[in-house]
Coordinates of C-alpha atoms in Angstrom, one line a residue:
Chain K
X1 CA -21.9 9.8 10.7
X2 CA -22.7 13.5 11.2
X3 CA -26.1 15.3 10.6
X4 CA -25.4 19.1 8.8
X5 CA -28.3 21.1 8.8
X6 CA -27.4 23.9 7.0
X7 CA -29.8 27.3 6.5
X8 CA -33.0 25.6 7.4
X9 CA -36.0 28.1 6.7
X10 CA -39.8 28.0 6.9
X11 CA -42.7 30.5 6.4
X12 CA -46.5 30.1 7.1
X13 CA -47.6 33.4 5.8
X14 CA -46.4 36.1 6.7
X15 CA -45.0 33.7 9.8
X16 CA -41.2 33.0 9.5
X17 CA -41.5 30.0 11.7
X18 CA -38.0 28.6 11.3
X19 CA -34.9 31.5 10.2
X20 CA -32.0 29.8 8.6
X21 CA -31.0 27.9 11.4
X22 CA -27.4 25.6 11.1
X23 CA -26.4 23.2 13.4
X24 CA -24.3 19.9 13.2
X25 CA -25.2 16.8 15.3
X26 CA -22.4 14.5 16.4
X27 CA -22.1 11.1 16.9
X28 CA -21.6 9.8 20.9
X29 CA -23.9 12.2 23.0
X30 CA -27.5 12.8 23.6
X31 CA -28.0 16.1 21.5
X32 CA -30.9 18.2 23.7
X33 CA -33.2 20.3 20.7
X34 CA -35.0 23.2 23.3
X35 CA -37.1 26.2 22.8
X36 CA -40.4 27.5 23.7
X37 CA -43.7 26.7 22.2
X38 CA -43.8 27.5 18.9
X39 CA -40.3 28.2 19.1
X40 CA -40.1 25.9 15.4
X41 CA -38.8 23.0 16.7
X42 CA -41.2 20.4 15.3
X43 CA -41.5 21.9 12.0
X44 CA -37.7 21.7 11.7
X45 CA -37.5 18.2 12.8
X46 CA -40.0 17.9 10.1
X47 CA -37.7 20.0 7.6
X48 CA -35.2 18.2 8.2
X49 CA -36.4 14.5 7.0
X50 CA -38.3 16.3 4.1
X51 CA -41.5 16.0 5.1
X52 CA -42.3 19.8 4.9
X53 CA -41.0 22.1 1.7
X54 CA -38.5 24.4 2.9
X55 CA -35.1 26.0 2.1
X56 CA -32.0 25.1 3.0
X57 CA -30.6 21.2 3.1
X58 CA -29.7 18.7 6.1
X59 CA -27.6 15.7 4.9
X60 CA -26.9 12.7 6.6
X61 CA -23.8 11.2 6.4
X62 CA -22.9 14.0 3.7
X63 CA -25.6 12.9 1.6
X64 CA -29.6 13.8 1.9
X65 CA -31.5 11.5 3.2
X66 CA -33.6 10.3 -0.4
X67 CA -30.5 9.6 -1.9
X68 CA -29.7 6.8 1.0
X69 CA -30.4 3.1 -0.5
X70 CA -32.0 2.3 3.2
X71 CA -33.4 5.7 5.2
X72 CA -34.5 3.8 7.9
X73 CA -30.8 2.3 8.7
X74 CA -30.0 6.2 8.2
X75 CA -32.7 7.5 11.0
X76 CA -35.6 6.7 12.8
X77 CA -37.9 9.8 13.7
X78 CA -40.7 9.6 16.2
X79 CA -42.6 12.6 15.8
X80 CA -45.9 11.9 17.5
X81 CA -47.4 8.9 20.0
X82 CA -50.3 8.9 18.0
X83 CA -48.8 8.5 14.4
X84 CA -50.2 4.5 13.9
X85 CA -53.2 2.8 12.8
X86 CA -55.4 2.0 16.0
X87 CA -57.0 -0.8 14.1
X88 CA -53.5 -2.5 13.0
X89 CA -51.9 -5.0 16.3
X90 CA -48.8 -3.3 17.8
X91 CA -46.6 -6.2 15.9
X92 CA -48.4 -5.5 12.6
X93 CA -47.2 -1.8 12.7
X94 CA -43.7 -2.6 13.4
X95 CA -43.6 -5.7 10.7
X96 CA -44.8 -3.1 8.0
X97 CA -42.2 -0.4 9.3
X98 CA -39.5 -3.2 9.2
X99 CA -40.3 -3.7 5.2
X100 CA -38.4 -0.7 4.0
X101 CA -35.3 -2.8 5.4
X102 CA -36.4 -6.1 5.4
X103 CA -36.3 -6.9 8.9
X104 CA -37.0 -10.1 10.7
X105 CA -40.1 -10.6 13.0
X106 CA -37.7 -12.1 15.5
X107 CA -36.6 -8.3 15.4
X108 CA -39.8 -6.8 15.7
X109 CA -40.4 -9.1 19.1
X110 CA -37.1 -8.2 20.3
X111 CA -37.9 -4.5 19.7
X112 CA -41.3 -4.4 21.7
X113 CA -40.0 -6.8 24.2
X114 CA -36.9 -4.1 24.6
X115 CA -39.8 -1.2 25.0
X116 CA -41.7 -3.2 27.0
X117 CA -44.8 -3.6 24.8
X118 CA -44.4 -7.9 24.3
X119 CA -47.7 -8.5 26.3
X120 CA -49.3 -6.2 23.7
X121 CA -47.6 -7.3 20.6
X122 CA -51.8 -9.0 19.4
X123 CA -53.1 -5.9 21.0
X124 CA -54.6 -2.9 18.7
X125 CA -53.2 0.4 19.9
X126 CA -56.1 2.0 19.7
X127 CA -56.7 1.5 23.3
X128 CA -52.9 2.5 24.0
X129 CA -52.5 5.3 26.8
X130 CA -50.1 8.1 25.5
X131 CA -47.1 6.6 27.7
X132 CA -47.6 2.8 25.8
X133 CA -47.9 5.1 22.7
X134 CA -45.0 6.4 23.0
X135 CA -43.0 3.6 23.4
X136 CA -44.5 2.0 20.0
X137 CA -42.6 5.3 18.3
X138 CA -39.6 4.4 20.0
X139 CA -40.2 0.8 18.9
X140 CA -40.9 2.0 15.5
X141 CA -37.8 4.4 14.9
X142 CA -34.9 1.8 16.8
X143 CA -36.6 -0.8 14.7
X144 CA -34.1 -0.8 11.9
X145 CA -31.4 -0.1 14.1
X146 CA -30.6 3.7 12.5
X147 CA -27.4 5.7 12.9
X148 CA -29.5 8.7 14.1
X149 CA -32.8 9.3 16.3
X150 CA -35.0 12.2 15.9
X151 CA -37.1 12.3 18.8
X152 CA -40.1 15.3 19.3
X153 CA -41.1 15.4 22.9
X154 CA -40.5 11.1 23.6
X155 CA -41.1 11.5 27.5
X156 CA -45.1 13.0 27.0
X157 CA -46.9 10.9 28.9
X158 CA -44.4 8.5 30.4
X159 CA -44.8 8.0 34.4
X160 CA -41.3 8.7 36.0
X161 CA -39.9 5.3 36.2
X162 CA -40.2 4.9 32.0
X163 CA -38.8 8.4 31.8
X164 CA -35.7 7.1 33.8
X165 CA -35.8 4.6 31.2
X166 CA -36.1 6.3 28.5
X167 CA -32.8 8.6 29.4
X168 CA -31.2 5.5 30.2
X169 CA -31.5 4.2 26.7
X170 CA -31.0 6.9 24.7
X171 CA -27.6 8.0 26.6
X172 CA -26.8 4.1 25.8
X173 CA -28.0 4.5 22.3
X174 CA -25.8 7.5 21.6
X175 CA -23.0 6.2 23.7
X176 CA -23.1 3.1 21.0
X177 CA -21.6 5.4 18.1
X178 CA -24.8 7.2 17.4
X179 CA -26.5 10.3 17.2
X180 CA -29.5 11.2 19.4
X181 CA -31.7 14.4 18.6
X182 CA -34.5 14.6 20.8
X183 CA -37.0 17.9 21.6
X184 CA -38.3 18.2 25.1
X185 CA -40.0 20.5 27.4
X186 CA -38.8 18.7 30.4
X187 CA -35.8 20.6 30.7
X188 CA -35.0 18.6 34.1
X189 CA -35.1 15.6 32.3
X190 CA -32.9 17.2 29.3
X191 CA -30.7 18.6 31.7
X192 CA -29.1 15.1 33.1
X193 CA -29.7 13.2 29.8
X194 CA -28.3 16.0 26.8
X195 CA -24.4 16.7 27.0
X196 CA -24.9 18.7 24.0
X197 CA -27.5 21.8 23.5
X198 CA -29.2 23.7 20.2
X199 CA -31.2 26.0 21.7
X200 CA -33.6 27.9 19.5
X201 CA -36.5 31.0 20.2
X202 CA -38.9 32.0 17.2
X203 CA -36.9 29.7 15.0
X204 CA -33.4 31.1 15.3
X205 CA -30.7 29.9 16.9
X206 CA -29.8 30.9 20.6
X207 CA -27.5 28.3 21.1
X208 CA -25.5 25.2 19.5
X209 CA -23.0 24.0 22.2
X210 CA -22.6 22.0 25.4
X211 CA -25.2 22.2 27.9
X212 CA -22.5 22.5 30.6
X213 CA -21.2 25.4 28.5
X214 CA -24.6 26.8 27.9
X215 CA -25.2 26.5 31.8
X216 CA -22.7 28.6 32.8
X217 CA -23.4 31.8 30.5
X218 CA -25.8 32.1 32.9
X219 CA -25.9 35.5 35.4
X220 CA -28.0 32.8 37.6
X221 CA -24.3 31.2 38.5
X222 CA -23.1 33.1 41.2
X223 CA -22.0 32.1 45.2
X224 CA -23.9 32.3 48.7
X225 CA -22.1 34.1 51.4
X226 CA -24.1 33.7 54.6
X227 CA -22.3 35.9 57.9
X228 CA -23.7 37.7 60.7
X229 CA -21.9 40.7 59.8
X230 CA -23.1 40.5 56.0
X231 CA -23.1 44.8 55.7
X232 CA -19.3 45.1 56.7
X233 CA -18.5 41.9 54.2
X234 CA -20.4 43.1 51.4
X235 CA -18.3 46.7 51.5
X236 CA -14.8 44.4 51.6
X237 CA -15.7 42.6 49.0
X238 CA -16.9 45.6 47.2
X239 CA -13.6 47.3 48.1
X240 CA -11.7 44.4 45.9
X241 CA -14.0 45.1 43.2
X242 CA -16.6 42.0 43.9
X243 CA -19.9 42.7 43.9
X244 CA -22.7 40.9 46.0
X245 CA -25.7 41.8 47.0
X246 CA -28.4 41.0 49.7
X247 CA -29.7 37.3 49.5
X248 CA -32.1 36.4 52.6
X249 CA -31.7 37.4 56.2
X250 CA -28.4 37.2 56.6
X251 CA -26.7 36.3 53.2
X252 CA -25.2 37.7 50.5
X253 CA -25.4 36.7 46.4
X254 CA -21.8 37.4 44.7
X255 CA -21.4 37.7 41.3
X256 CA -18.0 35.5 41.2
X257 CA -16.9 32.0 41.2
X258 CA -14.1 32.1 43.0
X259 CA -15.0 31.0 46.5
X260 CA -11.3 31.0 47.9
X261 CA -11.1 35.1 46.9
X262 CA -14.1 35.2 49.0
X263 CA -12.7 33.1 52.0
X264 CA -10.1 35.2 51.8
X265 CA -11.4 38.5 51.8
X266 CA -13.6 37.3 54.7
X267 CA -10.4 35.9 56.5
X268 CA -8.4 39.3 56.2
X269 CA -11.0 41.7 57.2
X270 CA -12.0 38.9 60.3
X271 CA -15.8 38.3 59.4
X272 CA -16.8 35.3 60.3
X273 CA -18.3 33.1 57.8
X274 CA -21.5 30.8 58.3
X275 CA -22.0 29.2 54.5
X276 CA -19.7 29.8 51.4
X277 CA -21.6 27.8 48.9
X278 CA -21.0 27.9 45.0
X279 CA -24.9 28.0 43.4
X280 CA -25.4 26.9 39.3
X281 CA -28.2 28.0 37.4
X282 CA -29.7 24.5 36.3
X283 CA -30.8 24.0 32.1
X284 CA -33.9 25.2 33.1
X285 CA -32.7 28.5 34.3
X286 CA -30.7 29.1 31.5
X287 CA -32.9 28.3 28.9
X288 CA -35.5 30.5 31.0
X289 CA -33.1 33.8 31.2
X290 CA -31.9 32.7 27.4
X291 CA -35.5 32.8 26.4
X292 CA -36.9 35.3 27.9
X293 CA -39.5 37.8 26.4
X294 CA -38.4 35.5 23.3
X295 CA -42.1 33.1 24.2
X296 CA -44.8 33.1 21.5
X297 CA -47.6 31.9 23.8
X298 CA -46.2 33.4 27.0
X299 CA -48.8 34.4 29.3
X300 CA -50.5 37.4 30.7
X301 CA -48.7 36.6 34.4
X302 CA -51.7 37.3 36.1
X303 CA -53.8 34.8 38.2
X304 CA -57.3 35.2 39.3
Chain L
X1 CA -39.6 0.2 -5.1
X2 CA -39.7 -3.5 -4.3
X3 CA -39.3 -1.9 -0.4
X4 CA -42.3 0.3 -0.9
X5 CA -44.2 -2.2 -2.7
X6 CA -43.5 -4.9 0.1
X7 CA -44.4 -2.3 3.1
X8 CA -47.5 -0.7 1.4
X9 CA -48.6 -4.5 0.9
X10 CA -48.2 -5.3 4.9
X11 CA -49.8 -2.1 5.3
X12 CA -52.9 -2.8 3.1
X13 CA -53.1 -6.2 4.1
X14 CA -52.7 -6.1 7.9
X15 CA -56.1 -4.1 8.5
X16 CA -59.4 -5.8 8.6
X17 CA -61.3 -3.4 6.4
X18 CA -59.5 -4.5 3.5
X19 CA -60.9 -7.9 3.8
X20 CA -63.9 -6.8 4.8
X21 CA -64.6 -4.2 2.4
X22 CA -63.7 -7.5 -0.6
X23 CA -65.8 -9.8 1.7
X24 CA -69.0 -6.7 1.2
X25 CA -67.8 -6.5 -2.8
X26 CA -68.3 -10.5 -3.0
X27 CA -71.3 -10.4 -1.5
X28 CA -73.0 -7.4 -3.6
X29 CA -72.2 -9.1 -6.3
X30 CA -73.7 -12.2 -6.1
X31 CA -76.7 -10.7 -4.0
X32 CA -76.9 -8.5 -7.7
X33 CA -76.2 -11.4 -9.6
X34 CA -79.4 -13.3 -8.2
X35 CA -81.7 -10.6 -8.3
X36 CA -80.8 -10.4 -11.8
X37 CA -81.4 -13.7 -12.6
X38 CA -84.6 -13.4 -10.8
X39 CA -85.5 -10.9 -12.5
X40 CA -84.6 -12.3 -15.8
X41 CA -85.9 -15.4 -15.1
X42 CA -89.6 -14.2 -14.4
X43 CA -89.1 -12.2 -17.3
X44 CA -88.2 -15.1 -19.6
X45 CA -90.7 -16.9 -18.0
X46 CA -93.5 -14.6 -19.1
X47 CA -92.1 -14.2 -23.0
X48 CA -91.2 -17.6 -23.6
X49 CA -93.8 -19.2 -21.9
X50 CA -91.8 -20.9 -19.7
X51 CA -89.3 -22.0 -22.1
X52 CA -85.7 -22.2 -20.3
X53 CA -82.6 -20.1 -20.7
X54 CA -79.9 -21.6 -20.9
X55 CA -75.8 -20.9 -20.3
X56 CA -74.7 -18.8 -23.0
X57 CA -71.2 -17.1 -24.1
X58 CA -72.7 -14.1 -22.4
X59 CA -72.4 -14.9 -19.0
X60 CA -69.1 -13.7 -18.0
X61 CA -69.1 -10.5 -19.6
X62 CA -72.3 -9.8 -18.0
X63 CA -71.2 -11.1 -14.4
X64 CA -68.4 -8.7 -15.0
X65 CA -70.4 -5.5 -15.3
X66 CA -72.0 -7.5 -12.3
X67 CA -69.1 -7.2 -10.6
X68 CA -68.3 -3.3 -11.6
X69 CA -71.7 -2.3 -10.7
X70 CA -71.7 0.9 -9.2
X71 CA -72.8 0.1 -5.5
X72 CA -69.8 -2.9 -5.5
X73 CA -67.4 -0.6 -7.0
X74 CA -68.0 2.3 -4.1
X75 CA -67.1 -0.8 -2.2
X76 CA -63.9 -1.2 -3.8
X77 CA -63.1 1.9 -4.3
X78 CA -63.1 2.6 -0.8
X79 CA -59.9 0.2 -0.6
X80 CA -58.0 2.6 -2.8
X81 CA -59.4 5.6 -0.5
X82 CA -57.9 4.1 2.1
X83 CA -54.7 3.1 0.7
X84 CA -54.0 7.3 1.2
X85 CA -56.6 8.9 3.4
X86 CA -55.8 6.2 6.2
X87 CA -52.1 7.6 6.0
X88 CA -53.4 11.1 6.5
X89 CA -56.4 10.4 8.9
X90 CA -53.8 8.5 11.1
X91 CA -50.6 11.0 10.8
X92 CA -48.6 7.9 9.4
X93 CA -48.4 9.4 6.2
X94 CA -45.7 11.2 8.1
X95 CA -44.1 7.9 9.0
X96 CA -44.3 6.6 5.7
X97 CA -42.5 9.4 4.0
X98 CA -40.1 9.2 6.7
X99 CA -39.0 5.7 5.2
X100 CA -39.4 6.5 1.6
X101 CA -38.4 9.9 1.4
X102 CA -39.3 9.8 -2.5
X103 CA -42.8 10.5 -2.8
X104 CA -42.6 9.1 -6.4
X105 CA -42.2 5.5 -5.0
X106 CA -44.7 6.0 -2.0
X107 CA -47.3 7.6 -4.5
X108 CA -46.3 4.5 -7.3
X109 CA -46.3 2.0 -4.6
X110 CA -49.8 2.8 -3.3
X111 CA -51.4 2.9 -6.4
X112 CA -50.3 -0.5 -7.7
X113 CA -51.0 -2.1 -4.1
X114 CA -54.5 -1.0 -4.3
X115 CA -55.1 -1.5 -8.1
X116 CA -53.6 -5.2 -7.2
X117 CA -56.0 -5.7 -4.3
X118 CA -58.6 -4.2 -6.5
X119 CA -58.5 -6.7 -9.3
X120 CA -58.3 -9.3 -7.0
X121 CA -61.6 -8.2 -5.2
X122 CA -63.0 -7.6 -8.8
X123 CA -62.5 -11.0 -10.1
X124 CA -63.6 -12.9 -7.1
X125 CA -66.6 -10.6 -7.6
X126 CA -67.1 -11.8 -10.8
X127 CA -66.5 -15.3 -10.4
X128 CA -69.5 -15.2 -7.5
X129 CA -71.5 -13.2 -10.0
X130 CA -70.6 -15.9 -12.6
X131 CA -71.6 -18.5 -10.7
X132 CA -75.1 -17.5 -9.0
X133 CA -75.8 -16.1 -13.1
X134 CA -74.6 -20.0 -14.2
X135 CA -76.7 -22.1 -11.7
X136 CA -79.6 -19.8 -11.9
X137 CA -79.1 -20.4 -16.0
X138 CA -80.0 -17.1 -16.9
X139 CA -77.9 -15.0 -18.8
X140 CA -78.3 -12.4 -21.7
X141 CA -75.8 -10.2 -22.9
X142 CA -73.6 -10.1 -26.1
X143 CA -71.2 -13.0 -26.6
X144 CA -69.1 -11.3 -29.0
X145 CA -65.6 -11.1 -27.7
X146 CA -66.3 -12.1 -24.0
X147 CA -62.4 -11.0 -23.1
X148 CA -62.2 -7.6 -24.6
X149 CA -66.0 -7.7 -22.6
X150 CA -64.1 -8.3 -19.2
X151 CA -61.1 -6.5 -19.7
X152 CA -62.5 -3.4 -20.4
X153 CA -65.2 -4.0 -17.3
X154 CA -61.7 -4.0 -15.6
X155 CA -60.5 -1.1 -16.6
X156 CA -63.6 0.8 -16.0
X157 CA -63.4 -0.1 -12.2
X158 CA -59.7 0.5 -11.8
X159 CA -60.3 4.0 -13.4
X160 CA -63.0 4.6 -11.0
X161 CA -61.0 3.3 -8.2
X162 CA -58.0 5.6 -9.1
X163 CA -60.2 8.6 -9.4
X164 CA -61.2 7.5 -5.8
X165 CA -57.5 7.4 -4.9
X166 CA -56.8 10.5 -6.4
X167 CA -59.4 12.7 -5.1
X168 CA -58.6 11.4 -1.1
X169 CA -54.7 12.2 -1.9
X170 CA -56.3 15.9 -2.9
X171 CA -58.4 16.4 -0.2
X172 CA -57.0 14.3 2.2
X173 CA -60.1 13.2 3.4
X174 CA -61.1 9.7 3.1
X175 CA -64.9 9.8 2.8
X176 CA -64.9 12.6 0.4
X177 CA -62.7 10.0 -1.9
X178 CA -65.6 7.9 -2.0
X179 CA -68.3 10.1 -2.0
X180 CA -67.8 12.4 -4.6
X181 CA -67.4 9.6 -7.7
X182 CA -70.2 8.4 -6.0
X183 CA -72.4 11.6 -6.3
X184 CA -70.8 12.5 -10.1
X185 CA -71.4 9.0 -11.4
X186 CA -74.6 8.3 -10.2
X187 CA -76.6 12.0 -9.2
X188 CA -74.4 15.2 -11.2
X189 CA -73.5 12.8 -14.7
X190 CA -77.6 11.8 -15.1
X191 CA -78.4 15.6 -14.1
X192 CA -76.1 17.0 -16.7
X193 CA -76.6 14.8 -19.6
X194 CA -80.8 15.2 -19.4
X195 CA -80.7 19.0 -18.9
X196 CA -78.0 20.0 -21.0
X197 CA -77.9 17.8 -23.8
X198 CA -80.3 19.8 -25.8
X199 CA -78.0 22.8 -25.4
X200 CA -74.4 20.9 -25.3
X201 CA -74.7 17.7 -27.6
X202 CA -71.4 16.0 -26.7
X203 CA -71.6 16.8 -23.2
X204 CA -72.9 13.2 -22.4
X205 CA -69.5 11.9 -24.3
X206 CA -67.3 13.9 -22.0
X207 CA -68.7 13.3 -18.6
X208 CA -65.9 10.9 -16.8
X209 CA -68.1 7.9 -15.5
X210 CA -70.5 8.0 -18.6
X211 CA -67.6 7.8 -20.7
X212 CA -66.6 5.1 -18.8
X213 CA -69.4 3.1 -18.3
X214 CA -69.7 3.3 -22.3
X215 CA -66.3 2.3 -22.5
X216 CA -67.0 -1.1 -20.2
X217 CA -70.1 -1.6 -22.5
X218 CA -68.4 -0.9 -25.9
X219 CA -70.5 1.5 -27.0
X220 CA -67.6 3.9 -28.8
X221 CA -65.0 1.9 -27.3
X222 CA -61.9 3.8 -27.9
X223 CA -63.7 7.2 -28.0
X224 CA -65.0 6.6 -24.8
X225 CA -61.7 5.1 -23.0
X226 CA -59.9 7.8 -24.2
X227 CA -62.4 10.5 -22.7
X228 CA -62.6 8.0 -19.4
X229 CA -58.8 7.6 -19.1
X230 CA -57.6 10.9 -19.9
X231 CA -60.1 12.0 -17.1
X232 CA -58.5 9.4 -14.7
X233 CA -55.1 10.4 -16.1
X234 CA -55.6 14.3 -14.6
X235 CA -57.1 13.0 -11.6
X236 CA -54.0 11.2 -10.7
X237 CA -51.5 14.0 -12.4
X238 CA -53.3 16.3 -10.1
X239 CA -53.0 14.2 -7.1
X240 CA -49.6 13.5 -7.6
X241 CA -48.3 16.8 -8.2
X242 CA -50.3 17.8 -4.8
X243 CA -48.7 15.0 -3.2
X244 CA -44.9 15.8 -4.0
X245 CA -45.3 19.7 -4.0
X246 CA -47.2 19.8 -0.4
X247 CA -46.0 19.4 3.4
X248 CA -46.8 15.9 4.4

């Protein structure tokens, strides 16, 4: 199954908070959905399984989602930790989930023993931290065991050790055939759980690709020369048309890959070389210098 | 729609306030039904010098209109107010649509749920009613056509209950779904009819829950359920067009 969303728009007012945005989600990898806040990327989750009016179409499977017999076999969405009934028990809310597809209660126990909520199957959520809330969406949205997850922000709240979890299972989940769509602001997190990127800044599209791809159109990837006659290197490598430039004390950022070029350069001209290390911008830097000036909420930059 | 029908029952029926709230309805009603035969029975007691009253065909239709009273059917009503504004009040409406994408259904679905749960609340009502009116053995009230009687009674509180439904899925706020039939029927409808009567003489006619209310007591019957149901009938037009049209 593939999920094609295809000229996705949205105004509030005079607001154009999502701008024809197209992007295709494939089956088998952990699709990472980033953008600043208020970049859009709730209200296109949103868009995308109908619940707001908008233009454009996303189809599941090649077919919208209203016209599938079962939606919840077709995806389960977890859009916010709080999205339950604090007076219904934890098993209650996943028993009345499971009636669009008819699914067992020995399901529903296997679900919140899987997300770790069994002790508080009898228990009403309503005293349920964030974290616990959380994994009751999760419960909730694997319930009917869907071909696609829609995730907005699922590690909120979760103490490290469930956020390792959490990663854990949805790179399994997706790895099982499916597709996984999740929104995060811990771009660490995203970084070693999302193969795949879509990337979007005032509700257009920055980027639709793989995050390793997406990592290296950074200017952030570059390679640390450290030599204690940096000056004389820096006008060799300049002389071959490689430019560097002051890093530190002693060291010098070039703007190349190639670390054996610099080796060599180094080697020829006899400069001695204390560190030759190859430095990649991480997801976070990317998305930072992708994003930049691009933030709706951005902040003055002062402190007092 | 057997889906919907199925979740919106586990939804309805997996919160305490729905029993609750029939629990409260049950015991209005027969907390009514006993002042009224209190109050009838002193009454009787004084004009037929204590003569008694005994069972007559008029018991049922009256422990019906019991059991639609206005203070039991707020009560009621508030199930059907739920049956939306706890969707909204909770974000789950959000869920819901997520597993029915057609809004049709989910609207359909949570109508008949709560109209089901309704009539179940309104006949245990008036069997209650029935039965504190029967030992007491007071009853008045016309015995012609006990059934039409009851089924109209019906009627009158499953309109009142929809309106109730309807106005939560417009505003989106739960109290305000129970409130304001609650204000019209029983504060705004009275106001009207005494100060405007003189100057608009079928204004009484057209008022929803006066219509209604004559409609349950057969007084113009079909004039009256017309006026009534076409006033539920926009309620819920107007609620469902808000609820398909809007962003969940």
């Amino acid at each position: 199954m593939a999920v094609e969303a295809r000229g996705l728009t949205k105004s509030f007012g005079d607001k154009r908070a999502v701008n024809n945005l197209s992007f295709t989600l494939e089956p088998g990898v952990v699709t990472g959905f980033l953008g600043p806040n208020g970049s859009g990327k709730s209200t296109t989750m949103r868009l995308m399984l109908g619940l707001d009016h908008g233009e454009g179409t996303t189809t599941w499977d090649g077919k919208r989602l209203a016209a599938h017999k079962h939606a919840t076999q077709v995806v389960g969405a977890h859009l916010d930790a709080r999205f339950f009934n604090p007076n219904r028990t934890a098993r209650a809310h996943l028993r009345m989930l499971g009636a669009e597809s008819n699914v067992s209660n020995a399901r529903v126990d296997e679900v919140l023993d899987m997300v770790g909520l069994a002790a508080e199957a009898k228990k009403r959520p309503k005293t349920f931290s964030l974290g616990m809330g959380q994994r009751l969406g999760l419960a909730g949205a694997i319930l009917a065991k869907p071909k696609a997850l829609l995730l907005d922000e699922p590690a909120n709240g979760l103490d490290p050790q469930s956020i390792q979890w959490l990663r854990d299972f949805l790179k399994f989940y997706a790895s099982d055939g499916n597709i996984v769509f999740v929104s995060s602001h811990l771009l660490t997190e995203m970084q070693q759980m999302a193969e795949h990127v879509v990337v979007i800044s005032r509700g257009s599209l920055i980027a639709d690709e793989s995050a390793k791809s997406f990592i290296n159109r950074s200017t952030r990837n570059d390679v640390l020369v450290r030599s204690p006659r940096r000056t004389e290197l820096s006008k060799a490598l300049q002389a071959v048309g490689i430019q560097a430039k002051p890093d530190g004390d002693d060291g010098l950022a070039v703007a190349a890959q190639d670390t054996a070029a610099i080796g060599d350069v180094a080697f020829a001209n006899n400069i001695a070389l204390h560190e030759l290390t190859r430095r990649s911008a991480s997801l976070e830097e990317a998305f930072l210098e992708m994003t930049a000036n691009q933030q709706d909420y951005a902040t003055g930059g002062g402190t007092k | 729609m057997s889906a919907a029908l199925r979740y919106e029952w586990r939804r309805i029926s997996s919160i305490r306030s729905t029993w609750i709230l029939i629990a409260i309805a049950v015991a209005l009603s027969s907390g009514l039904a006993l002042l009224f035969s209190f109050l009838l029975g002193s009454t009787a007691d004084g004009d037929s010098d204590g003569a008694e009253i005994t069972l007559d065909a008029g018991l049922i239709p009256v422990s019906a209109q019991v059991a639609a009273n206005l203070l039991v059917l707020v009560v009621v009503s508030t199930i059907a107010a739920q049956a939306i504004g706890q969707d909204y009040r909770h974000g789950t409406i959000r869920v819901t649509l997520t597993e029915f994408p057609n809004r049709t259904v989910v609207f359909s679905s949570k109508i008949i749920i709560a109209l089901a749960v309704i009539t179940v609340a309104f006949v245990l009502s008036l069997v209650a009613a029935a039965i504190v009116l029967g030992v007491g053995g007071n009853t008045t009230g016309n015995g012609d056509d006990p059934l039409g009687s009851i089924v109209r009674t019906w009627l009158y509180a499953l309109g009142f209950c929809a309106i109730a439904f309807a106005l939560t899925a417009i505003t989106r706020i739960l109290a305000l779904g129970v409130v304001i039939p609650l204000v019209v029927a029983a504060v705004l409808e009275p106001l009207a009819s005494s100060l405007l009567t003189n100057y608009v003489s079928w204004l009484p006619d057209a008022l929803p829950f006066t219509a209604g209310l004559n409609f349950a007591n057969g007084t113009d019957a079909l004039r009256a359920g017309l006026v009534f149901g076409g006033w539920t009938f926009a309620a819920l037009a107007v609620a469902y067009v808000m609820f398909t049209r809007r962003d969940a």
